[in-house]
Tab-separated table of C-alpha atoms in Angstrom:
chain	number	residue	atom	x	y	z
A	8	MET	CA	34.619	22.215	11.470
A	9	THR	CA	34.271	26.224	11.064
A	10	GLN	CA	32.472	26.587	14.347
A	11	ALA	CA	35.141	29.011	14.866
A	12	ALA	CA	34.579	30.943	11.684
A	13	ALA	CA	31.306	31.881	14.255
A	14	THR	CA	31.608	31.057	17.179
A	15	PRO	CA	30.456	34.088	19.733
A	16	VAL	CA	32.823	35.249	21.964
A	17	ALA	CA	32.188	33.489	25.559
A	18	PRO	CA	33.786	33.548	28.722
A	19	ASP	CA	36.456	31.493	28.372
A	20	ARG	CA	38.268	28.981	31.191
A	21	SER	CA	41.423	28.284	29.454
A	22	GLY	CA	42.545	31.346	30.265
A	23	THR	CA	43.224	32.407	26.222
A	24	GLY	CA	40.184	34.999	25.703
A	25	GLY	CA	37.746	35.456	23.866
A	26	GLY	CA	38.318	35.764	19.387
A	27	ARG	CA	40.183	33.263	17.600
A	28	ASP	CA	43.056	31.377	18.515
A	29	ARG	CA	45.467	31.193	15.740
A	30	TYR	CA	47.317	28.427	16.921
A	31	LEU	CA	43.808	26.568	16.514
A	32	ASP	CA	43.566	27.487	13.550
A	33	LEU	CA	47.059	26.503	12.492
A	34	LEU	CA	46.262	23.111	13.569
A	35	ARG	CA	42.702	22.644	11.689
A	36	SER	CA	44.628	23.740	8.532
A	37	LEU	CA	47.405	21.330	8.963
A	38	ALA	CA	44.283	18.665	9.715
A	39	LEU	CA	42.890	19.444	6.509
A	40	LEU	CA	45.930	19.557	4.499
A	41	ARG	CA	46.488	15.825	6.109
A	42	VAL	CA	43.082	14.850	5.186
A	43	VAL	CA	43.638	15.733	1.540
A	44	VAL	CA	47.014	14.118	0.783
A	45	TYR	CA	46.462	11.221	2.554
A	46	HIS	CA	43.466	10.746	0.277
A	47	LEU	CA	45.777	11.481	-2.377
A	48	PHE	CA	48.670	9.676	-2.207
A	49	GLY	CA	47.430	6.998	0.932
A	50	TRP	CA	50.554	6.610	2.568
A	51	PRO	CA	49.404	4.790	5.660
A	52	TRP	CA	52.476	6.437	8.039
A	53	LEU	CA	50.377	10.038	7.376
A	54	THR	CA	47.946	8.374	10.208
A	55	VAL	CA	51.024	8.435	12.669
A	56	LEU	CA	52.766	11.694	11.196
A	57	PHE	CA	49.083	13.931	12.429
A	58	PRO	CA	46.199	12.225	13.421
A	59	SER	CA	43.600	15.177	11.701
A	60	MET	CA	40.603	13.661	12.657
A	61	GLY	CA	41.643	13.692	16.404
A	62	VAL	CA	42.975	17.320	16.574
A	63	MET	CA	39.584	18.039	14.349
A	64	PHE	CA	37.119	16.660	17.064
A	65	ALA	CA	39.118	17.985	20.001
A	66	LEU	CA	39.035	21.674	18.166
A	67	ALA	CA	35.288	21.362	17.430
A	68	GLY	CA	34.559	19.856	20.923
A	69	SER	CA	36.852	23.013	22.827
A	70	LEU	CA	34.056	25.357	20.664
A	71	MET	CA	31.234	23.294	21.934
A	72	ALA	CA	32.567	23.598	25.593
A	73	ARG	CA	32.678	27.314	24.974
A	74	SER	CA	29.532	28.149	23.066
A	75	LEU	CA	27.716	26.071	26.059
A	76	ASP	CA	27.811	28.419	28.619
A	77	ARG	CA	24.719	29.979	25.940
A	78	PRO	CA	21.698	27.929	26.634
A	79	ALA	CA	22.260	24.200	25.124
A	80	GLY	CA	18.943	23.848	22.595
A	81	SER	CA	20.340	27.588	21.108
A	82	VAL	CA	23.998	26.085	20.625
A	83	ILE	CA	22.350	23.043	19.031
A	84	ARG	CA	20.363	24.599	17.041
A	85	SER	CA	23.026	26.907	15.571
A	86	ARG	CA	25.376	24.368	15.120
A	87	LEU	CA	23.302	21.829	13.187
A	88	ARG	CA	22.374	25.441	11.347
A	89	ARG	CA	25.921	25.658	10.068
A	90	LEU	CA	26.886	21.770	9.337
A	91	LEU	CA	23.307	20.843	7.180
A	92	PRO	CA	23.182	23.513	4.452
A	93	PRO	CA	26.666	22.418	3.095
A	94	LEU	CA	25.756	18.958	3.331
A	95	TRP	CA	22.462	19.538	1.617
A	96	LEU	CA	24.282	21.406	-1.224
A	97	PHE	CA	26.834	18.507	-1.276
A	98	GLY	CA	23.964	15.677	-1.577
A	99	ALA	CA	21.682	17.258	-3.954
A	100	VAL	CA	25.039	17.149	-6.250
A	101	LEU	CA	26.056	13.626	-4.703
A	102	LEU	CA	22.796	12.689	-5.029
A	103	THR	CA	21.807	14.101	-9.224
A	104	MET	CA	24.916	12.117	-10.233
A	105	MET	CA	24.416	8.753	-9.031
A	106	PHE	CA	20.504	9.041	-10.349
A	107	THR	CA	21.963	9.879	-13.566
A	108	ALA	CA	24.319	7.485	-13.508
A	109	GLY	CA	21.768	5.103	-13.072
A	110	TRP	CA	21.541	4.121	-9.644
A	111	ASN	CA	17.693	3.828	-7.967
A	112	PRO	CA	18.056	3.209	-3.953
A	113	LEU	CA	14.608	1.498	-3.804
A	114	ASP	CA	16.553	-1.113	-6.309
A	115	ASP	CA	19.273	-1.629	-4.305
A	116	PRO	CA	19.153	-4.483	-2.570
A	117	ASP	CA	21.700	-2.725	-0.206
A	118	LEU	CA	19.051	-0.855	1.229
A	119	GLY	CA	16.449	-2.878	1.465
A	120	ALA	CA	13.156	-3.143	-0.466
A	121	GLY	CA	10.617	-0.381	-0.690
A	122	TRP	CA	10.313	2.078	1.265
A	123	THR	CA	13.306	1.087	3.706
A	124	GLY	CA	15.818	2.193	0.716
A	125	ARG	CA	14.026	5.264	0.267
A	126	ALA	CA	13.907	6.059	4.134
A	127	GLN	CA	17.897	6.187	4.017
A	128	LEU	CA	17.829	9.142	1.964
A	129	LEU	CA	16.400	11.219	4.786
A	130	ASP	CA	20.212	10.696	6.099
A	131	TYR	CA	21.408	13.185	3.590
A	132	VAL	CA	18.863	15.193	5.458
A	133	LEU	CA	19.923	14.429	8.586
A	134	PRO	CA	22.756	12.857	9.113
A	135	LEU	CA	22.008	10.548	11.918
A	136	GLY	CA	22.702	7.447	9.805
A	137	ALA	CA	25.414	6.836	7.128
A	138	PRO	CA	23.791	8.219	3.820
A	139	PRO	CA	23.321	5.681	1.536
A	140	TYR	CA	25.446	4.918	-2.178
A	141	PRO	CA	26.117	2.446	-4.538
A	142	GLU	CA	29.370	0.783	-3.894
A	143	HIS	CA	29.419	0.138	-7.498
A	144	LEU	CA	28.119	2.802	-10.399
A	145	GLY	CA	28.665	2.835	-13.868
A	146	SER	CA	32.037	1.402	-15.697
A	147	ALA	CA	35.649	0.908	-14.330
A	148	SER	CA	36.983	1.853	-18.300
A	149	GLY	CA	34.144	4.693	-17.548
A	150	LEU	CA	35.021	8.632	-16.905
A	151	LEU	CA	35.405	7.647	-13.566
A	152	ASP	CA	36.523	4.829	-11.479
A	153	ASP	CA	33.333	2.406	-10.823
A	154	THR	CA	33.697	3.244	-6.997
A	155	TRP	CA	33.828	6.861	-7.437
A	156	ALA	CA	30.203	7.295	-5.022
A	157	GLU	CA	31.333	5.659	-2.734
A	158	GLN	CA	34.600	7.684	-2.342
A	159	ALA	CA	32.938	10.564	-2.976
A	160	ALA	CA	30.537	9.936	-0.002
A	161	GLY	CA	33.270	8.867	2.098
A	162	PRO	CA	33.505	11.438	3.965
A	163	LEU	CA	30.680	11.905	5.317
A	164	TRP	CA	30.888	9.594	8.333
A	165	TYR	CA	32.743	12.837	10.015
A	166	LEU	CA	29.342	14.638	9.990
A	167	ARG	CA	27.481	11.974	11.099
A	168	ALA	CA	29.882	11.307	14.183
A	169	TYR	CA	30.246	15.502	14.245
A	170	LEU	CA	26.307	15.753	14.546
A	171	TRP	CA	26.170	13.119	17.515
A	172	PHE	CA	28.998	14.450	19.546
A	173	VAL	CA	27.302	17.702	19.163
A	174	LEU	CA	23.554	16.342	20.199
A	175	LEU	CA	24.906	14.709	23.364
A	176	SER	CA	27.464	17.352	24.237
A	177	PRO	CA	25.270	19.282	27.031
A	178	LEU	CA	25.221	15.651	28.993
A	179	LEU	CA	29.061	14.930	28.232
A	180	LEU	CA	29.975	18.207	29.166
A	181	ARG	CA	28.174	18.128	32.439
A	182	THR	CA	29.558	14.568	33.296
A	183	PHE	CA	33.140	16.263	32.586
A	184	ARG	CA	32.833	18.651	34.841
A	185	ARG	CA	31.386	16.407	37.922
A	186	TRP	CA	34.005	13.872	37.314
A	187	PRO	CA	36.643	14.901	34.643
A	188	LEU	CA	39.214	11.644	34.455
A	189	PRO	CA	36.454	9.356	34.073
A	190	THR	CA	34.731	10.667	31.331
A	191	THR	CA	38.008	11.319	29.870
A	192	LEU	CA	38.800	7.909	29.452
A	193	ALA	CA	35.536	5.856	29.320
A	194	PRO	CA	36.007	6.596	24.885
A	195	LEU	CA	38.910	4.714	25.526
A	196	ALA	CA	38.037	2.021	27.499
A	197	LEU	CA	34.378	1.651	25.480
A	198	THR	CA	37.282	1.503	22.159
A	199	ALA	CA	39.315	-1.658	23.936
A	200	VAL	CA	36.058	-3.621	24.343
A	201	LEU	CA	34.937	-2.971	21.322
A	202	ALA	CA	38.007	-3.942	19.982
A	203	THR	CA	38.772	-6.534	21.698
A	204	GLY	CA	35.303	-8.234	20.867
A	205	LEU	CA	34.297	-8.286	24.311
A	206	LEU	CA	31.428	-6.435	22.831
A	207	ARG	CA	30.206	-6.694	19.076
A	208	ILE	CA	27.272	-4.397	17.523
A	209	PRO	CA	26.858	-5.390	13.795
A	210	GLY	CA	26.226	-3.064	10.778
A	211	GLU	CA	25.906	1.230	10.576
A	212	THR	CA	24.894	1.046	14.391
A	213	GLY	CA	28.698	-0.192	15.062
A	214	ASN	CA	30.179	1.886	12.953
A	215	ALA	CA	28.776	4.680	14.253
A	216	VAL	CA	29.246	3.279	17.829
A	217	THR	CA	33.139	2.456	16.906
A	218	ASP	CA	33.574	6.407	15.715
A	219	PHE	CA	31.936	7.781	18.542
A	220	ALA	CA	34.349	5.543	20.845
A	221	VAL	CA	37.556	6.110	18.585
A	222	TYR	CA	36.929	10.057	18.746
A	223	GLY	CA	34.624	10.810	21.966
A	224	GLY	CA	38.199	11.010	23.983
A	225	CYS	CA	39.475	13.941	21.517
A	226	TRP	CA	36.317	15.502	21.811
A	227	ILE	CA	35.966	15.318	25.605
A	228	LEU	CA	40.397	16.387	25.792
A	229	GLY	CA	38.715	19.595	23.675
A	230	PHE	CA	36.206	20.294	26.997
A	231	ALA	CA	39.204	19.737	29.085
A	232	HIS	CA	41.547	22.789	26.747
A	233	GLN	CA	38.553	25.073	27.008
A	234	GLU	CA	37.543	24.523	30.723
A	235	GLY	CA	41.361	24.646	31.667
A	236	VAL	CA	41.392	21.267	33.145
A	237	LEU	CA	44.732	20.700	31.039
A	238	THR	CA	46.455	23.139	32.458
A	239	ARG	CA	46.644	21.974	36.438
A	240	VAL	CA	47.740	18.785	35.106
A	241	PRO	CA	52.104	18.847	35.725
A	242	ARG	CA	53.489	19.270	32.033
A	243	TYR	CA	55.391	15.970	32.836
A	244	ALA	CA	52.873	13.924	33.755
A	245	ALA	CA	50.403	14.914	30.634
A	246	VAL	CA	53.626	14.106	28.571
A	247	SER	CA	54.678	10.581	30.359
A	248	LEU	CA	50.832	9.319	30.286
A	249	SER	CA	50.582	10.680	26.832
A	250	CYS	CA	53.801	8.589	25.572
A	251	LEU	CA	52.142	5.384	26.901
A	252	VAL	CA	49.177	5.737	25.473
A	253	MET	CA	50.504	6.395	22.576
A	254	ALA	CA	52.863	3.213	22.672
A	255	ALA	CA	50.004	0.972	23.585
A	256	GLY	CA	48.404	2.397	20.839
A	257	LEU	CA	51.309	0.650	18.230
A	258	TRP	CA	52.077	-1.778	20.478
A	259	TRP	CA	48.289	-2.671	19.777
A	260	ALA	CA	48.616	-2.210	15.906
A	261	SER	CA	51.871	-4.224	15.431
A	262	GLY	CA	49.943	-7.099	16.240
A	263	HIS	CA	46.642	-5.885	14.425
A	264	ARG	CA	47.593	-4.704	10.981
A	265	GLY	CA	44.876	-4.337	8.435
A	266	PRO	CA	45.041	-4.775	4.559
A	267	ASP	CA	47.208	-1.150	4.547
A	268	GLY	CA	49.384	-2.166	7.463
A	269	TRP	CA	50.492	0.453	9.719
A	270	ASP	CA	47.184	2.773	8.786
A	271	LEU	CA	45.816	3.701	11.984
A	272	ASN	CA	42.428	4.104	9.933
A	273	ASP	CA	41.986	0.267	9.827
A	274	ILE	CA	43.005	-0.283	13.388
A	275	PRO	CA	40.257	1.515	15.788
A	276	LEU	CA	41.870	1.030	18.961
A	277	ALA	CA	45.299	2.258	17.771
A	278	GLN	CA	43.715	4.951	16.555
A	279	ALA	CA	42.117	6.262	19.145
A	280	CYS	CA	44.903	5.515	21.441
A	281	TRP	CA	47.600	7.473	19.417
A	282	SER	CA	44.828	10.327	18.188
A	283	PHE	CA	44.220	10.693	22.222
A	284	GLY	CA	47.999	11.158	23.228
A	285	ALA	CA	49.054	13.672	20.316
A	286	VAL	CA	45.849	15.726	21.087
A	287	VAL	CA	46.850	15.708	24.711
A	288	MET	CA	50.330	17.050	24.054
A	289	LEU	CA	49.113	19.313	21.032
A	290	LEU	CA	46.373	21.465	23.179
A	291	GLN	CA	49.282	20.775	26.844
A	292	TYR	CA	51.612	22.833	25.165
A	293	ALA	CA	49.469	25.303	23.068
A	294	PRO	CA	50.170	28.712	22.918
A	295	SER	CA	47.824	31.938	22.989
A	296	TRP	CA	48.436	33.513	19.522
A	297	ARG	CA	46.295	36.228	18.091
A	298	ASP	CA	48.729	36.236	15.403
A	299	LEU	CA	50.516	34.282	13.628
A	300	PRO	CA	54.275	34.098	14.615
A	301	ALA	CA	56.865	35.194	11.982
A	302	PRO	CA	57.886	31.396	10.346
A	303	PHE	CA	54.103	31.310	9.589
A	304	ARG	CA	52.615	34.737	8.460
A	305	ARG	CA	53.318	34.145	5.298
A	306	TRP	CA	50.545	30.942	5.298
A	307	ASP	CA	48.015	33.467	7.117
A	308	ARG	CA	45.552	34.371	4.151
A	309	LEU	CA	45.502	30.555	3.391
A	310	ILE	CA	45.050	29.910	7.529
A	311	THR	CA	42.411	31.650	7.300
A	312	LEU	CA	40.507	31.057	3.833
A	313	SER	CA	40.916	27.203	5.218
A	314	ASN	CA	39.492	27.910	8.160
A	315	ASN	CA	36.440	30.342	6.919
A	316	ARG	CA	35.952	26.935	4.272
A	317	ALA	CA	36.886	23.955	5.942
A	318	VAL	CA	33.384	22.123	5.772
A	319	THR	CA	33.103	22.621	2.113
A	320	ILE	CA	36.762	22.012	1.615
A	321	TYR	CA	36.470	18.428	3.482
A	322	LEU	CA	32.731	17.451	1.986
A	323	TRP	CA	33.597	18.294	-1.821
A	324	HIS	CA	38.038	17.561	-1.780
A	325	ASN	CA	37.401	13.384	-2.459
A	326	LEU	CA	34.887	13.854	-5.605
A	327	LEU	CA	37.743	17.014	-7.149
A	328	ILE	CA	40.656	14.203	-6.290
A	329	MET	CA	39.055	11.846	-8.651
A	330	ALA	CA	37.960	14.745	-11.401
A	331	THR	CA	41.763	15.370	-11.322
A	332	VAL	CA	41.818	11.761	-13.279
A	333	PRO	CA	40.086	12.327	-16.279
A	334	ILE	CA	41.621	15.944	-16.597
A	335	ILE	CA	45.010	14.863	-16.559
A	336	ASP	CA	44.144	11.752	-18.674
A	337	GLN	CA	43.929	14.287	-21.584
A	338	ALA	CA	47.784	14.534	-20.892
A	339	TYR	CA	47.888	11.014	-23.252
A	340	ASN	CA	46.567	12.816	-26.134
A	341	LEU	CA	48.999	15.454	-26.016
A	342	PRO	CA	51.329	15.349	-29.254
A	343	PHE	CA	54.328	14.755	-27.634
A	344	MET	CA	52.780	11.516	-25.493
A	345	THR	CA	52.915	8.845	-28.113
A	346	SER	CA	56.274	7.800	-27.028
A	347	ASP	CA	56.135	5.266	-24.371
A	348	ARG	CA	58.553	7.059	-22.462
A	349	ALA	CA	56.825	9.876	-22.223
A	350	ALA	CA	54.006	7.946	-21.480
A	351	GLY	CA	55.403	6.252	-18.697
A	352	LEU	CA	56.688	9.451	-17.395
A	353	LEU	CA	53.388	10.680	-16.914
A	354	ASP	CA	52.658	7.322	-15.320
A	355	SER	CA	55.035	7.413	-12.662
A	356	THR	CA	54.086	10.954	-11.867
A	357	TYR	CA	51.308	10.765	-12.140
A	358	GLY	CA	49.923	11.425	-7.904
A	359	PHE	CA	52.767	14.227	-8.544
A	360	TRP	CA	49.830	15.977	-11.026
A	361	MET	CA	47.076	15.029	-8.978
A	362	PHE	CA	48.726	17.323	-6.316
A	363	LEU	CA	48.624	19.621	-8.548
A	364	ALA	CA	45.617	19.758	-10.158
A	365	VAL	CA	43.331	19.303	-6.875
A	366	TRP	CA	44.029	22.716	-5.227
A	367	PRO	CA	42.943	24.650	-8.468
A	368	LEU	CA	39.628	22.630	-8.338
A	369	ILE	CA	39.037	22.818	-4.543
A	370	ALA	CA	39.280	26.904	-4.791
A	371	VAL	CA	36.526	26.471	-7.243
A	372	ALA	CA	34.408	24.531	-5.377
A	373	VAL	CA	35.421	27.608	-2.318
A	374	VAL	CA	33.949	30.401	-4.825
A	375	ALA	CA	31.110	27.789	-5.971
A	376	PHE	CA	29.555	26.645	-2.853
A	377	GLY	CA	31.528	27.835	0.256
A	378	TRP	CA	29.572	31.033	0.774
A	379	VAL	CA	26.667	28.787	2.282
A	380	GLU	CA	28.317	28.136	5.133
A	381	ASP	CA	28.793	31.912	5.534
A	382	THR	CA	24.520	32.177	5.389
A	383	ALA	CA	24.221	29.195	7.453
A	384	ALA	CA	25.973	30.740	9.786
A	385	GLY	CA	24.097	33.978	9.532
A	386	ARG	CA	27.428	35.661	8.257
A	387	ARG	CA	27.082	38.054	4.821
A	388	ALA	CA	28.507	35.962	1.916
A	389	ARG	CA	31.952	35.924	1.037
A	390	VAL	CA	33.244	34.581	-2.432
A	391	TRP	CA	37.024	34.205	-0.845
A	392	PRO	CA	37.175	34.934	2.637
A	393	ASP	CA	41.056	34.953	3.201
A	394	ARG	CA	41.118	38.096	6.032
A	395	GLY	CA	39.367	38.355	9.064
A	396	ARG	CA	36.347	39.333	9.130
A	397	ARG	CA	34.644	42.689	10.195
A	398	GLY	CA	31.802	43.468	11.786
A	399	GLY	CA	29.848	41.301	14.035
A	400	VAL	CA	27.927	38.161	13.584
A	401	ARG	CA	24.151	37.572	14.065
A	402	ARG	CA	23.964	35.175	16.825
A	403	ARG	CA	21.461	32.230	15.823
């Protein structure tokens, strides 16, 4: 998330000092890139190559622990002020599109009758639960696939999980400081209990608890990084144990593969173990970069931009991926596309053209909607924040 972009400097137990850590900025940018590419192509192996969501929760947990040197109430209010306005803008656009397309939450049998369905719309204001949306809307032969609403709202689970982590962080941090190892391992244990069926929690409550358990270990590892606990663990021990945990995750995945095979997003225990181990190693070897090293310097401005607009990119990318389809489909109407060979070539490279088309659309979203992240954080609104920010930030 973009909390790093405006977190005031606080005492730092990790030994990295104040200010931005460009290594963490690089990890956040890679995580966002992997999320977009995964939602474009759906390649299951990407969930093994780089556990983006685990990394994002770990980085957010580290920043939360850093901020909690201030009074907990003010920190939580600050986080909510930074998170909610971008959600409100996205929700206003998405709900307008869904209402215009004919969705009526009062008549949706999946939401319940009367006020039950209407009350669930409040999750677009404060996502304590899952914001509602129709699974099918419109026609499969329409401008967008009839599952467009479900796909557009799909990323909102992250904001729900993030909100609960923020609300519970003061308690979690106190518990971690008193019992660091049990607190760190507890989410993995809860995930195992849920995955083996020893505890079953139905519905959206079950989904929320599962998300919290799967990524809770990564969030608390962010605490460990910020508090300097990881640096006190011998590197050989941390790496060896991480490899064992990751191997256990892959072993579990081998016997519990979902509809997309090795896609860890469908296998909660495997996702929890793999993300946990990967985050330990990424943070255990974390350098402290005030500036990016030479091999990454050419990407400095893009990394800065993606960190300053991480919430905008994450919220809008799925909807923008779908928007590439009607744009690319116009190519079939070009005069030289009348032959079967030309149409077949476009069919076979469709994903590549979607990949090229989505980035300009994301850039448009950054310009059109990204300024909300600045105003929500008490900063001067900027259209294209790809350089370091000058001046202070208002404490909120």
